Amino acid sequence: MKDFTVDNLTDEVVAAYVAGATSPRLAQVFESLVRHLHAFVLEVELSEGEWFEAIQFLTATGQQCDERRQEFILLSDTLGVSMLVDAINHPKGGQGTESTVLGPFYVEGAPDMPYGGDIRRRHLATAEPCLVTGRVTDADGQPIAGATLDVWQTSANGFYDVQEADAPQWNLRGRFTTNEAGEYALVTEKPVSYPVPTDGPVGRLLAAAGRHAFRPAHIHFIVRAPGCEALVTHVFVDGDPYLDSDAVFATKASLVGEFKPGTDTDLARRCGLDGPHSHLAFDFGLMPAGG
Amino acid sequence: MKDFTVDNLTDEVVAAYVAGATSPRLAQVFESLVRHLHAFVLEVELSEGEWFEAIQFLTATGQQCDERRQEFILLSDTLGVSMLVDAINHPKGGQGTESTVLGPFYVEGAPDMPYGGDIRRRHLATAEPCLVTGRVTDADGQPIAGATLDVWQTSANGFYDVQEADAPQWNLRGRFTTNEAGEYALVTEKPVSYPVPTDGPVGRLLAAAGRHAFRPAHIHFIVRAPGCEALVTHVFVDGDPYLDSDAVFATKASLVGEFKPGTDTDLARRCGLDGPHSHLAFDFGLMPAGG
């Protein structure tokens, strides 16, 4: 009969998961998972008390999740795993806009907005009006008409709408479509840096690691066009103090945008902005699907 | 500013978790965890769809847990991690009874029972009466009086009491104390092999791996005595068809007991057993605490 010991256990577990795995890919993933998980436990000689703390931590992480919050994505983000998956699946090719993590606060179904539409559904005194404009192009640099841009961001108080019980629905979210020249324009607030939620297990992990919880200010985009690979990315605010220590390791130099004082008064007025505002000009380059 | 890529991400994440870690031990655990987690993701080139399946799996595992069920312990058990932690923390020393996993169904506070007490709180037609006797000894082989034995097991229907809404409380659980000769005796049912719960995420994992969910029949024991290391173990039933493929990898040859037809009629009658029954004789050897 089987007599499991430190010396044979990993191989025995691998064999049990590989022998009858329902696909070759699953067998590959199971083997790698078991070998690395066991190697970690052996390397640190995990104590029984530490094992039980890990069980409690993972349980609490699952139980913190609901339709408005995904603590396991946040854990993946703060351990750099989400960014690693992004980097593996979207290698930098020298062409097209770089991708970064989706984050836990994307919501499908944001309202369609016209060219120059305003996604602010309330006006906080501390919020700085901001015009965002740019073009979407294909791999040949040709403008793409009818590309869609899903846009979302935090409010000036540092929260996404879904984190606040009394925020207007779809505040600072919208879906835009490029015009015949491949251009988009929208009105929003200049984003602010903000902490990821720290009142759950991930907050305790960050505290144990002595890490701050802040993300540099950014606007999220998902840019899509027929025949192109969907682009999930952020545009970060130049000069943000957290660009060098993003809590979720998602910054890329090419994704930093300049938020300048707005000077195109005509365009601003057409978008309903009369007073002082920031202006971000940012173009997105898409790559062919399956490329 | 930081520009995170496949090539530098793991080192950057490790540095972030090690630099300010609140203890050297945490720094060590964080570094090993991040390196192995990232190495796994890189090795299998985890796709975004697979990553999201993993997020959903872990979330569902946490949400399956309540005061009667611990799906993350079950996951740890079925991946061989619990047994590995046990093997690391209780290396086989050639002396004393070997340990094995606690499992997810231990409940503190089971009632104290007299010598020869009966832990059956109902009588299923398929249950086979069983007498269990033995001695608890120290590292020198001397009997220990006043050692306690926490005992628990499944019922003939394959469920622990806490898995059944209508089972009598503390069915097949009790705490026994050795007499002056270091002996214990108890009456129970002969345990049966049974599947771990398969209606949750772990059941889906086992199905994807083509693994059966059965554990070989066993009785759980925690044996304690002053000055000795607590012993968490099972006694398995000789001849069980699952001794070679325990769903949680917890079998050890030295922990297999012989359940023979009972012949000590006097002792059986003293314990309230009049008819045919099995008899398991099993001695437990404890080791010094901190040894």
Coordinates of C-alpha atoms in Angstrom, one line a residue:
Chain A
M1 CA 0.0 0.0 0.0
K2 CA 1.0 3.7 -0.3
D3 CA 3.1 5.0 2.5
F4 CA 3.4 8.8 1.9
T5 CA 6.5 10.6 3.0
V6 CA 8.3 13.9 2.4
D7 CA 10.4 12.1 -0.2
N8 CA 7.6 10.6 -2.4
L9 CA 4.6 12.7 -1.7
T10 CA 5.0 15.3 -4.5
D11 CA 5.5 12.7 -7.2
E12 CA 2.6 10.6 -6.0
V13 CA 0.3 13.7 -6.0
V14 CA 1.4 14.7 -9.5
A15 CA 0.8 11.1 -10.7
A16 CA -2.7 11.1 -9.3
Y17 CA -3.6 14.4 -11.0
V18 CA -1.9 13.6 -14.4
A19 CA -3.0 10.0 -14.9
G20 CA -6.6 10.6 -15.5
A21 CA -6.7 14.4 -16.3
T22 CA -9.5 15.1 -18.7
S23 CA -7.2 17.1 -21.1
P24 CA -3.4 17.3 -21.8
R25 CA -3.5 21.0 -20.9
L26 CA -5.1 20.2 -17.5
A27 CA -2.5 17.6 -16.9
Q28 CA 0.2 20.1 -17.6
V29 CA -1.3 22.8 -15.4
F30 CA -1.9 20.3 -12.5
E31 CA 1.6 19.0 -12.6
S32 CA 3.2 22.5 -12.6
L33 CA 0.8 23.7 -9.9
V34 CA 1.4 20.7 -7.5
R35 CA 5.2 20.8 -8.0
H36 CA 5.5 24.6 -7.3
L37 CA 3.0 24.5 -4.4
H38 CA 4.8 21.6 -2.7
A39 CA 8.2 23.2 -3.4
F40 CA 7.0 26.4 -1.7
V41 CA 5.8 24.5 1.4
L42 CA 9.0 22.5 1.6
E43 CA 11.3 25.5 1.0
V44 CA 9.9 27.5 3.9
E45 CA 9.1 24.4 6.0
L46 CA 5.6 25.7 6.6
S47 CA 4.5 25.2 10.2
E48 CA 1.1 23.9 11.1
G49 CA 0.1 27.3 12.6
E50 CA 1.2 29.1 9.4
W51 CA -0.7 26.6 7.3
F52 CA -3.9 27.3 9.3
E53 CA -3.4 31.0 8.9
A54 CA -3.1 30.5 5.2
I55 CA -6.4 28.5 5.2
Q56 CA -8.1 31.3 7.2
F57 CA -6.7 34.0 4.9
L58 CA -7.9 32.3 1.7
T59 CA -11.3 31.6 3.2
A60 CA -11.7 35.2 4.2
T61 CA -10.6 36.3 0.8
G62 CA -13.3 34.3 -0.9
Q63 CA -15.9 35.4 1.6
Q64 CA -15.0 39.1 1.0
C65 CA -16.2 38.7 -2.6
D66 CA -19.6 39.8 -3.8
E67 CA -21.2 41.3 -6.9
R68 CA -19.4 44.6 -6.1
R69 CA -16.1 43.4 -4.9
Q70 CA -13.6 40.8 -6.1
E71 CA -11.0 40.3 -3.4
F72 CA -9.3 37.4 -5.1
I73 CA -8.6 39.5 -8.2
L74 CA -7.2 42.2 -5.8
L75 CA -5.0 39.5 -4.3
S76 CA -3.8 38.4 -7.7
D77 CA -3.2 42.1 -8.6
T78 CA -1.2 42.9 -5.4
L79 CA 0.9 39.8 -5.8
G80 CA 1.8 40.8 -9.4
V81 CA 0.1 37.7 -10.8
S82 CA -2.5 39.7 -12.9
M83 CA 0.3 41.8 -14.4
L84 CA 2.3 38.6 -15.2
V85 CA -0.6 37.0 -16.9
D86 CA -1.1 40.2 -18.9
A87 CA 2.6 40.4 -19.8
I88 CA 2.6 36.7 -21.0
N89 CA -0.5 37.1 -23.1
H90 CA 0.3 40.5 -24.6
P91 CA 4.1 40.6 -25.2
K92 CA 5.4 44.0 -26.1
G93 CA 5.8 43.9 -29.9
G94 CA 7.0 47.4 -30.4
Q95 CA 3.7 48.2 -32.2
G96 CA 0.4 49.1 -30.8
T97 CA -0.5 50.5 -27.4
E98 CA 0.7 48.4 -24.5
S99 CA -1.9 46.6 -22.2
T100 CA -2.1 46.5 -18.5
V101 CA -4.4 44.9 -15.9
L102 CA -8.2 45.0 -16.0
G103 CA -8.5 45.5 -12.2
P104 CA -11.4 44.5 -10.1
F105 CA -13.8 47.4 -10.8
Y106 CA -14.8 46.9 -14.5
V107 CA -18.6 46.7 -15.0
E108 CA -20.1 45.6 -18.3
G109 CA -22.9 47.5 -19.9
A110 CA -21.9 51.2 -19.3
P111 CA -24.1 53.6 -21.3
D112 CA -23.2 54.5 -24.9
M113 CA -22.1 58.2 -25.1
P114 CA -21.8 60.6 -28.0
Y115 CA -18.6 62.2 -29.2
G116 CA -17.5 64.6 -26.5
G117 CA -20.0 63.2 -24.0
D118 CA -19.6 63.9 -20.2
I119 CA -19.3 60.9 -17.9
R120 CA -19.5 63.0 -14.7
R121 CA -22.8 62.3 -13.1
R122 CA -22.1 64.4 -10.0
H123 CA -19.8 67.3 -9.4
L124 CA -17.5 67.1 -6.3
A125 CA -15.9 70.4 -5.3
T126 CA -12.4 68.8 -5.5
A127 CA -12.9 67.4 -8.9
E128 CA -10.9 69.0 -11.8
P129 CA -12.7 69.0 -15.2
C130 CA -10.8 67.1 -17.8
L131 CA -11.1 66.8 -21.6
V132 CA -9.7 63.6 -23.1
T133 CA -9.2 63.3 -26.9
G134 CA -7.4 61.1 -29.3
R135 CA -7.4 58.7 -32.2
V136 CA -7.7 54.9 -32.6
T137 CA -5.5 53.5 -35.3
D138 CA -4.7 50.0 -36.8
A139 CA -1.4 48.3 -37.2
D140 CA -0.7 50.4 -40.3
G141 CA -1.4 53.6 -38.5
Q142 CA -4.7 54.1 -40.3
P143 CA -7.6 55.6 -38.3
I144 CA -10.4 53.2 -37.3
A145 CA -13.9 54.5 -37.5
G146 CA -16.5 52.8 -35.2
A147 CA -13.9 51.6 -32.7
T148 CA -15.4 51.5 -29.2
L149 CA -13.7 52.7 -26.0
D150 CA -15.0 51.5 -22.6
V151 CA -13.9 54.1 -20.1
W152 CA -14.0 54.0 -16.3
Q153 CA -12.2 55.6 -13.4
T154 CA -12.3 56.7 -9.7
S155 CA -14.0 59.8 -8.5
A156 CA -12.1 62.7 -6.9
N157 CA -12.8 61.0 -3.5
G158 CA -10.7 58.0 -4.6
F159 CA -13.6 55.6 -5.0
Y160 CA -15.2 53.8 -8.0
D161 CA -18.9 54.2 -8.2
V162 CA -19.5 50.6 -7.2
Q163 CA -17.5 51.2 -4.0
E164 CA -19.9 53.9 -2.8
A165 CA -23.5 53.0 -1.8
D166 CA -24.8 56.5 -2.8
A167 CA -22.8 57.3 -5.9
P168 CA -24.9 57.8 -9.1
Q169 CA -25.1 54.7 -11.2
W170 CA -22.5 54.7 -14.0
N171 CA -20.7 57.7 -12.5
L172 CA -17.4 58.1 -14.5
R173 CA -18.2 55.2 -16.8
G174 CA -19.2 55.3 -20.4
R175 CA -18.7 53.7 -23.9
F176 CA -17.6 55.9 -26.7
T177 CA -17.3 55.3 -30.5
T178 CA -14.8 56.8 -32.8
N179 CA -16.0 59.1 -35.6
E180 CA -15.1 58.8 -39.3
A181 CA -11.6 60.2 -38.6
G182 CA -11.0 57.6 -35.9
E183 CA -11.3 60.2 -33.2
Y184 CA -12.9 60.1 -29.8
A185 CA -13.5 62.9 -27.2
L186 CA -14.9 62.8 -23.7
V187 CA -15.3 64.9 -20.6
T188 CA -14.4 63.5 -17.2
E189 CA -12.5 64.5 -14.0
K190 CA -8.7 64.4 -13.8
P191 CA -8.1 61.1 -12.0
V192 CA -6.5 61.0 -8.6
S193 CA -4.2 58.4 -7.0
Y194 CA -6.2 56.2 -4.5
P195 CA -5.7 53.2 -2.2
V196 CA -7.0 49.7 -3.1
P197 CA -9.5 48.5 -0.5
T198 CA -7.6 47.8 2.7
D199 CA -10.4 46.7 5.0
G200 CA -10.2 43.0 3.9
P201 CA -7.6 40.2 3.8
V202 CA -5.5 41.9 1.1
G203 CA -5.2 45.0 3.3
R204 CA -3.9 42.8 6.1
L205 CA -1.4 41.3 3.6
L206 CA -0.1 44.7 2.5
A207 CA 0.2 45.8 6.1
A208 CA 2.2 42.6 7.0
A209 CA 4.5 43.4 4.0
G210 CA 4.9 47.0 5.0
R211 CA 3.5 48.1 1.6
H212 CA 1.4 51.1 0.9
A213 CA -1.9 50.5 -0.9
F214 CA -1.9 53.3 -3.4
R215 CA -2.2 53.2 -7.2
P216 CA -1.0 56.0 -9.3
A217 CA -3.9 58.0 -10.9
H218 CA -5.2 56.5 -14.1
I219 CA -8.1 56.2 -16.5
H220 CA -9.1 52.7 -17.6
F221 CA -9.8 51.9 -21.2
I222 CA -10.9 48.8 -23.2
V223 CA -10.6 49.6 -26.9
R224 CA -12.2 47.3 -29.4
A225 CA -12.6 47.3 -33.2
P226 CA -13.6 44.5 -35.6
G227 CA -10.6 42.4 -36.7
C228 CA -8.4 43.8 -33.9
E229 CA -7.3 42.4 -30.6
A230 CA -9.1 44.0 -27.7
L231 CA -6.8 46.4 -25.8
V232 CA -7.2 46.5 -22.0
T233 CA -5.1 49.3 -20.6
H234 CA -4.8 52.4 -18.4
V235 CA -3.5 55.9 -19.1
F236 CA -1.5 57.1 -16.0
V237 CA -1.1 60.7 -14.9
D238 CA 2.4 62.1 -15.5
G239 CA 4.1 63.1 -12.3
D240 CA 2.0 61.0 -9.9
P241 CA 4.0 60.2 -6.8
Y242 CA 3.0 56.5 -7.0
L243 CA 4.2 55.8 -10.5
D244 CA 7.3 54.1 -9.0
S245 CA 5.4 51.9 -6.5
D246 CA 2.0 51.0 -7.9
A247 CA 0.4 48.6 -5.4
V248 CA -0.5 46.3 -8.3
F249 CA 2.7 46.6 -10.4
A250 CA 0.7 47.7 -13.5
T251 CA 2.6 50.8 -14.7
K252 CA 4.4 51.0 -18.1
A253 CA 6.3 54.1 -19.2
S254 CA 4.5 54.2 -22.6
L255 CA 1.1 54.5 -20.8
V256 CA 1.9 57.7 -19.0
G257 CA -0.1 60.6 -20.4
E258 CA 0.4 64.4 -20.1
F259 CA -2.6 66.2 -18.5
K260 CA -2.0 69.8 -19.7
P261 CA -4.0 72.9 -19.2
G262 CA -6.7 72.9 -21.9
T263 CA -6.1 75.4 -24.8
D264 CA -8.5 74.2 -27.5
T265 CA -11.3 76.5 -26.4
D266 CA -13.5 75.7 -29.4
L267 CA -13.4 71.9 -28.8
A268 CA -13.9 72.3 -25.0
R269 CA -17.0 74.5 -25.6
R270 CA -18.4 71.9 -28.1
C271 CA -18.0 69.4 -25.2
G272 CA -19.7 71.7 -22.7
L273 CA -16.6 72.8 -20.9
D274 CA -16.5 76.6 -20.4
G275 CA -13.9 77.1 -17.7
P276 CA -10.3 75.9 -16.9
H277 CA -9.7 72.2 -17.4
S278 CA -7.0 69.7 -18.0
H279 CA -6.5 68.1 -21.4
L280 CA -5.2 64.6 -22.1
A281 CA -4.4 63.8 -25.7
F282 CA -3.9 60.0 -26.1
D283 CA -3.9 57.8 -29.2
F284 CA -4.5 54.1 -29.1
G285 CA -2.9 51.7 -31.6
L286 CA -4.7 48.3 -32.0
M287 CA -3.1 45.1 -33.3
P288 CA -4.7 42.5 -35.6
A289 CA -6.7 39.8 -33.8
G290 CA -4.8 36.6 -33.4
G291 CA -1.6 38.4 -34.2
Chain B
M1 CA 9.6 55.1 -13.4
K2 CA 8.8 51.4 -13.2
D3 CA 8.1 49.6 -16.5
F4 CA 7.1 46.1 -15.5
T5 CA 7.8 43.3 -18.0
V6 CA 8.0 39.5 -17.9
D7 CA 11.7 39.8 -17.3
N8 CA 11.7 42.0 -14.2
L9 CA 8.3 41.6 -12.7
T10 CA 9.0 38.7 -10.3
D11 CA 12.1 40.4 -8.8
E12 CA 10.2 43.7 -8.4
V13 CA 7.3 42.0 -6.6
V14 CA 9.7 40.1 -4.3
A15 CA 11.5 43.3 -3.5
A16 CA 8.2 45.1 -2.7
Y17 CA 7.2 42.3 -0.3
V18 CA 10.6 41.8 1.3
A19 CA 11.8 45.4 1.9
G20 CA 9.2 46.3 4.5
A21 CA 8.1 42.9 5.8
T22 CA 7.2 43.1 9.4
S23 CA 9.3 40.0 10.3
P24 CA 12.2 38.1 8.8
R25 CA 10.0 35.0 8.7
L26 CA 7.3 36.8 6.7
A27 CA 9.9 38.1 4.3
Q28 CA 11.1 34.6 3.7
V29 CA 7.6 33.2 3.2
F30 CA 6.6 36.1 0.9
E31 CA 9.7 35.7 -1.3
S32 CA 9.3 31.9 -1.7
L33 CA 5.5 32.3 -2.3
V34 CA 5.9 35.0 -5.0
R35 CA 8.8 33.2 -6.7
H36 CA 6.9 29.8 -6.9
L37 CA 3.6 31.4 -7.8
H38 CA 5.1 33.4 -10.6
A39 CA 7.2 30.4 -11.8
F40 CA 4.0 28.4 -12.1
V41 CA 2.2 31.1 -14.1
L42 CA 5.3 31.5 -16.4
E43 CA 5.9 27.7 -16.8
V44 CA 2.3 27.0 -18.0
E45 CA 2.0 30.4 -19.8
L46 CA -1.4 30.8 -18.0
S47 CA -4.0 32.3 -20.4
E48 CA -6.3 35.1 -19.3
G49 CA -9.3 32.7 -19.5
E50 CA -7.5 30.1 -17.3
W51 CA -6.6 32.9 -14.8
F52 CA -10.2 34.0 -14.6
E53 CA -11.3 30.3 -14.0
A54 CA -8.8 30.1 -11.2
I55 CA -10.2 33.3 -9.7
Q56 CA -13.7 31.9 -9.8
F57 CA -12.6 28.6 -8.4
L58 CA -10.8 30.1 -5.4
T59 CA -13.7 32.5 -4.8
A60 CA -16.2 29.6 -4.8
T61 CA -14.0 27.6 -2.5
G62 CA -14.0 30.4 0.1
Q63 CA -17.7 30.8 -0.3
Q64 CA -18.4 27.1 0.3
C65 CA -16.9 27.4 3.8
D66 CA -19.1 27.8 6.8
E67 CA -19.1 26.6 10.5
R68 CA -19.8 23.0 9.3
R69 CA -17.6 22.8 6.2
Q70 CA -14.1 23.9 5.4
E71 CA -13.6 23.6 1.6
F72 CA -10.1 25.2 1.6
I73 CA -8.8 22.5 4.1
L74 CA -10.4 20.0 1.7
L75 CA -8.6 21.6 -1.2
S76 CA -5.3 21.5 0.7
D77 CA -6.0 17.9 1.6
T78 CA -6.8 16.8 -1.9
L79 CA -3.7 18.5 -3.3
G80 CA -1.5 16.7 -0.8
V81 CA -0.5 20.0 0.9
S82 CA -1.9 19.1 4.3
M83 CA 0.0 15.8 4.3
L84 CA 3.2 17.5 3.3
V85 CA 2.8 20.0 6.1
D86 CA 2.2 17.0 8.5
A87 CA 5.3 15.2 7.1
I88 CA 7.5 18.3 7.5
N89 CA 6.4 19.0 11.0
H90 CA 6.3 15.3 12.2
P91 CA 9.2 13.5 10.6
K92 CA 9.2 9.8 11.1
G93 CA 11.6 9.1 13.9
G94 CA 11.4 5.4 14.1
Q95 CA 9.7 5.8 17.5
G96 CA 6.2 6.7 18.4
T97 CA 3.0 6.4 16.4
E98 CA 3.1 8.2 13.1
S99 CA 0.8 11.2 12.5
T100 CA -1.5 12.0 9.6
V101 CA -3.8 14.8 8.6
L102 CA -6.5 16.3 10.9
G103 CA -9.1 16.6 8.1
P104 CA -11.9 19.1 7.9
F105 CA -14.4 17.4 10.3
Y106 CA -12.8 17.7 13.7
V107 CA -15.0 19.4 16.3
E108 CA -13.7 20.6 19.6
G109 CA -15.5 19.8 22.8
A110 CA -16.8 16.2 22.3
P111 CA -18.2 14.7 25.5
D112 CA -16.0 12.9 28.0
M113 CA -16.7 9.2 28.0
P114 CA -15.8 6.5 30.6
Y115 CA -13.6 3.5 29.9
G116 CA -15.4 1.2 27.4
G117 CA -18.0 4.0 26.6
D118 CA -20.2 3.7 23.5
I119 CA -20.0 6.7 21.0
R120 CA -22.9 5.4 18.9
R121 CA -25.8 7.8 19.4
R122 CA -28.0 6.0 16.9
H123 CA -28.1 2.5 15.3
L124 CA -28.1 2.3 11.5
A125 CA -29.0 -1.2 10.3
T126 CA -25.9 -1.4 8.2
A127 CA -23.5 -0.5 11.0
E128 CA -21.2 -3.2 12.4
P129 CA -20.5 -2.9 16.1
C130 CA -16.8 -2.5 16.9
L131 CA -14.7 -2.7 20.1
V132 CA -11.5 -0.6 20.1
T133 CA -8.9 -1.2 22.8
G134 CA -5.2 -0.4 23.4
R135 CA -2.6 1.3 25.4
V136 CA -0.9 4.7 25.3
T137 CA 2.8 4.6 26.1
D138 CA 5.7 7.1 26.3
A139 CA 9.0 7.1 24.4
D140 CA 10.3 4.5 26.9
G141 CA 7.4 2.2 26.3
Q142 CA 5.9 2.9 29.7
P143 CA 2.1 3.2 30.0
I144 CA 0.7 6.7 30.4
A145 CA -2.2 6.9 32.8
G146 CA -4.6 9.9 32.2
A147 CA -3.8 10.3 28.5
T148 CA -6.8 11.6 26.6
L149 CA -8.0 10.3 23.2
D150 CA -10.3 12.4 21.1
V151 CA -12.0 10.0 18.7
W152 CA -14.2 10.8 15.7
Q153 CA -15.3 9.0 12.5
T154 CA -18.0 8.7 9.8
S155 CA -21.2 6.8 10.3
A156 CA -22.1 3.7 8.2
N157 CA -23.8 6.0 5.7
G158 CA -20.4 7.6 4.9
F159 CA -21.1 11.0 6.7
Y160 CA -19.7 12.7 9.7
D161 CA -22.4 13.9 12.1
V162 CA -21.7 17.6 11.1
Q163 CA -22.5 16.7 7.5
E164 CA -26.0 15.5 8.3
A165 CA -28.7 18.0 9.4
D166 CA -30.6 15.3 11.4
A167 CA -27.7 13.3 12.9
P168 CA -27.7 13.2 16.7
Q169 CA -25.1 15.7 18.1
W170 CA -21.7 14.2 18.8
N171 CA -22.7 11.0 17.0
L172 CA -19.5 8.9 16.8
R173 CA -17.4 11.4 18.7
G174 CA -16.1 11.2 22.3
R175 CA -13.1 11.9 24.5
F176 CA -11.6 9.0 26.5
T177 CA -9.0 8.9 29.2
T178 CA -6.5 6.0 29.8
N179 CA -6.7 4.1 33.1
E180 CA -3.9 3.4 35.6
A181 CA -2.5 0.8 33.2
G182 CA -2.5 3.3 30.3
E183 CA -5.4 1.4 28.7
Y184 CA -8.4 2.7 26.8
A185 CA -11.5 1.0 25.5
L186 CA -14.5 2.2 23.5
V187 CA -17.4 1.0 21.5
T188 CA -18.2 2.3 18.0
E189 CA -19.1 1.2 14.5
K190 CA -16.5 -0.4 12.2
P191 CA -15.7 2.6 9.9
V192 CA -16.5 2.5 6.2
S193 CA -14.7 4.1 3.2
Y194 CA -16.5 7.3 2.0
P195 CA -16.2 10.1 -0.5
V196 CA -15.0 13.5 0.5
P197 CA -17.7 16.1 -0.4
T198 CA -18.0 16.4 -4.2
D199 CA -20.8 19.0 -4.5
G200 CA -18.4 21.9 -4.3
P201 CA -15.3 23.3 -6.1
V202 CA -13.1 20.4 -4.9
G203 CA -15.5 17.9 -6.4
R204 CA -15.1 19.7 -9.7
L205 CA -11.3 19.6 -9.4
L206 CA -11.3 15.9 -8.7
A207 CA -13.6 15.3 -11.7
A208 CA -11.3 17.4 -14.0
A209 CA -8.4 15.2 -12.8
G210 CA -10.3 12.0 -13.3
R211 CA -9.7 11.2 -9.6
H212 CA -12.2 9.3 -7.4
A213 CA -13.2 11.0 -4.2
F214 CA -12.9 8.1 -1.7
R215 CA -10.9 7.8 1.5
P216 CA -10.1 4.4 2.9
A217 CA -12.1 3.7 6.1
H218 CA -10.5 5.0 9.2
I219 CA -11.0 6.3 12.8
H220 CA -9.5 9.7 13.8
F221 CA -7.6 10.1 17.0
I222 CA -5.9 13.0 18.7
V223 CA -3.9 11.5 21.6
R224 CA -2.6 13.9 24.3
A225 CA -0.6 13.5 27.6
P226 CA 1.3 16.0 29.7
G227 CA 4.9 16.4 28.6
C228 CA 4.2 14.7 25.3
E229 CA 3.7 16.0 21.7
A230 CA 0.0 15.8 20.7
L231 CA -0.5 13.0 18.2
V232 CA -3.0 13.6 15.4
T233 CA -3.6 10.4 13.4
H234 CA -5.9 7.9 11.9
V235 CA -6.2 4.1 12.2
F236 CA -7.1 2.7 8.8
V237 CA -9.0 -0.6 8.1
D238 CA -6.9 -3.4 6.8
G239 CA -8.0 -4.6 3.3
D240 CA -9.8 -1.4 2.4
P241 CA -9.9 -1.0 -1.4
Y242 CA -8.8 2.6 -1.2
L243 CA -5.7 2.2 0.9
D244 CA -3.7 2.6 -2.4
S245 CA -5.5 5.7 -3.6
D246 CA -6.6 7.8 -0.7
A247 CA -8.2 11.0 -2.1
V248 CA -6.1 13.0 0.4
F249 CA -2.8 11.0 0.3
A250 CA -2.9 10.4 4.1
T251 CA -2.2 6.7 4.4
K252 CA 0.8 5.2 6.2
A253 CA 1.5 1.5 6.4
S254 CA 2.1 1.7 10.2
L255 CA -1.4 3.1 10.7
V256 CA -3.3 0.2 9.3
G257 CA -5.1 -1.7 12.0
E258 CA -6.6 -5.2 11.9
F259 CA -10.3 -5.3 12.6
K260 CA -10.8 -9.0 13.7
P261 CA -13.9 -10.8 14.9
G262 CA -14.1 -10.1 18.6
T263 CA -13.3 -13.0 20.9
D264 CA -12.9 -11.4 24.4
T265 CA -16.5 -11.9 25.4
D266 CA -15.9 -10.8 29.0
L267 CA -14.5 -7.4 27.9
A268 CA -17.2 -7.0 25.2
R269 CA -20.0 -7.6 27.8
R270 CA -18.4 -5.1 30.2
C271 CA -18.6 -2.6 27.4
G272 CA -22.2 -3.5 26.6
L273 CA -21.6 -5.6 23.5
D274 CA -23.5 -8.9 23.5
G275 CA -23.5 -10.0 19.9
P276 CA -21.0 -10.4 17.1
H277 CA -18.6 -7.5 16.7
S278 CA -15.2 -6.5 15.2
H279 CA -12.3 -5.8 17.5
L280 CA -9.5 -3.4 16.8
A281 CA -6.5 -3.5 19.1
F282 CA -4.2 -0.5 18.6
D283 CA -1.6 1.0 20.8
F284 CA -0.4 4.6 20.6
G285 CA 3.2 5.7 21.3
L286 CA 3.7 9.4 22.2
M287 CA 6.9 11.3 21.9
P288 CA 8.2 14.0 24.3
A289 CA 7.0 17.5 23.7
G290 CA 9.5 19.7 21.7
G291 CA 11.4 16.5 20.8

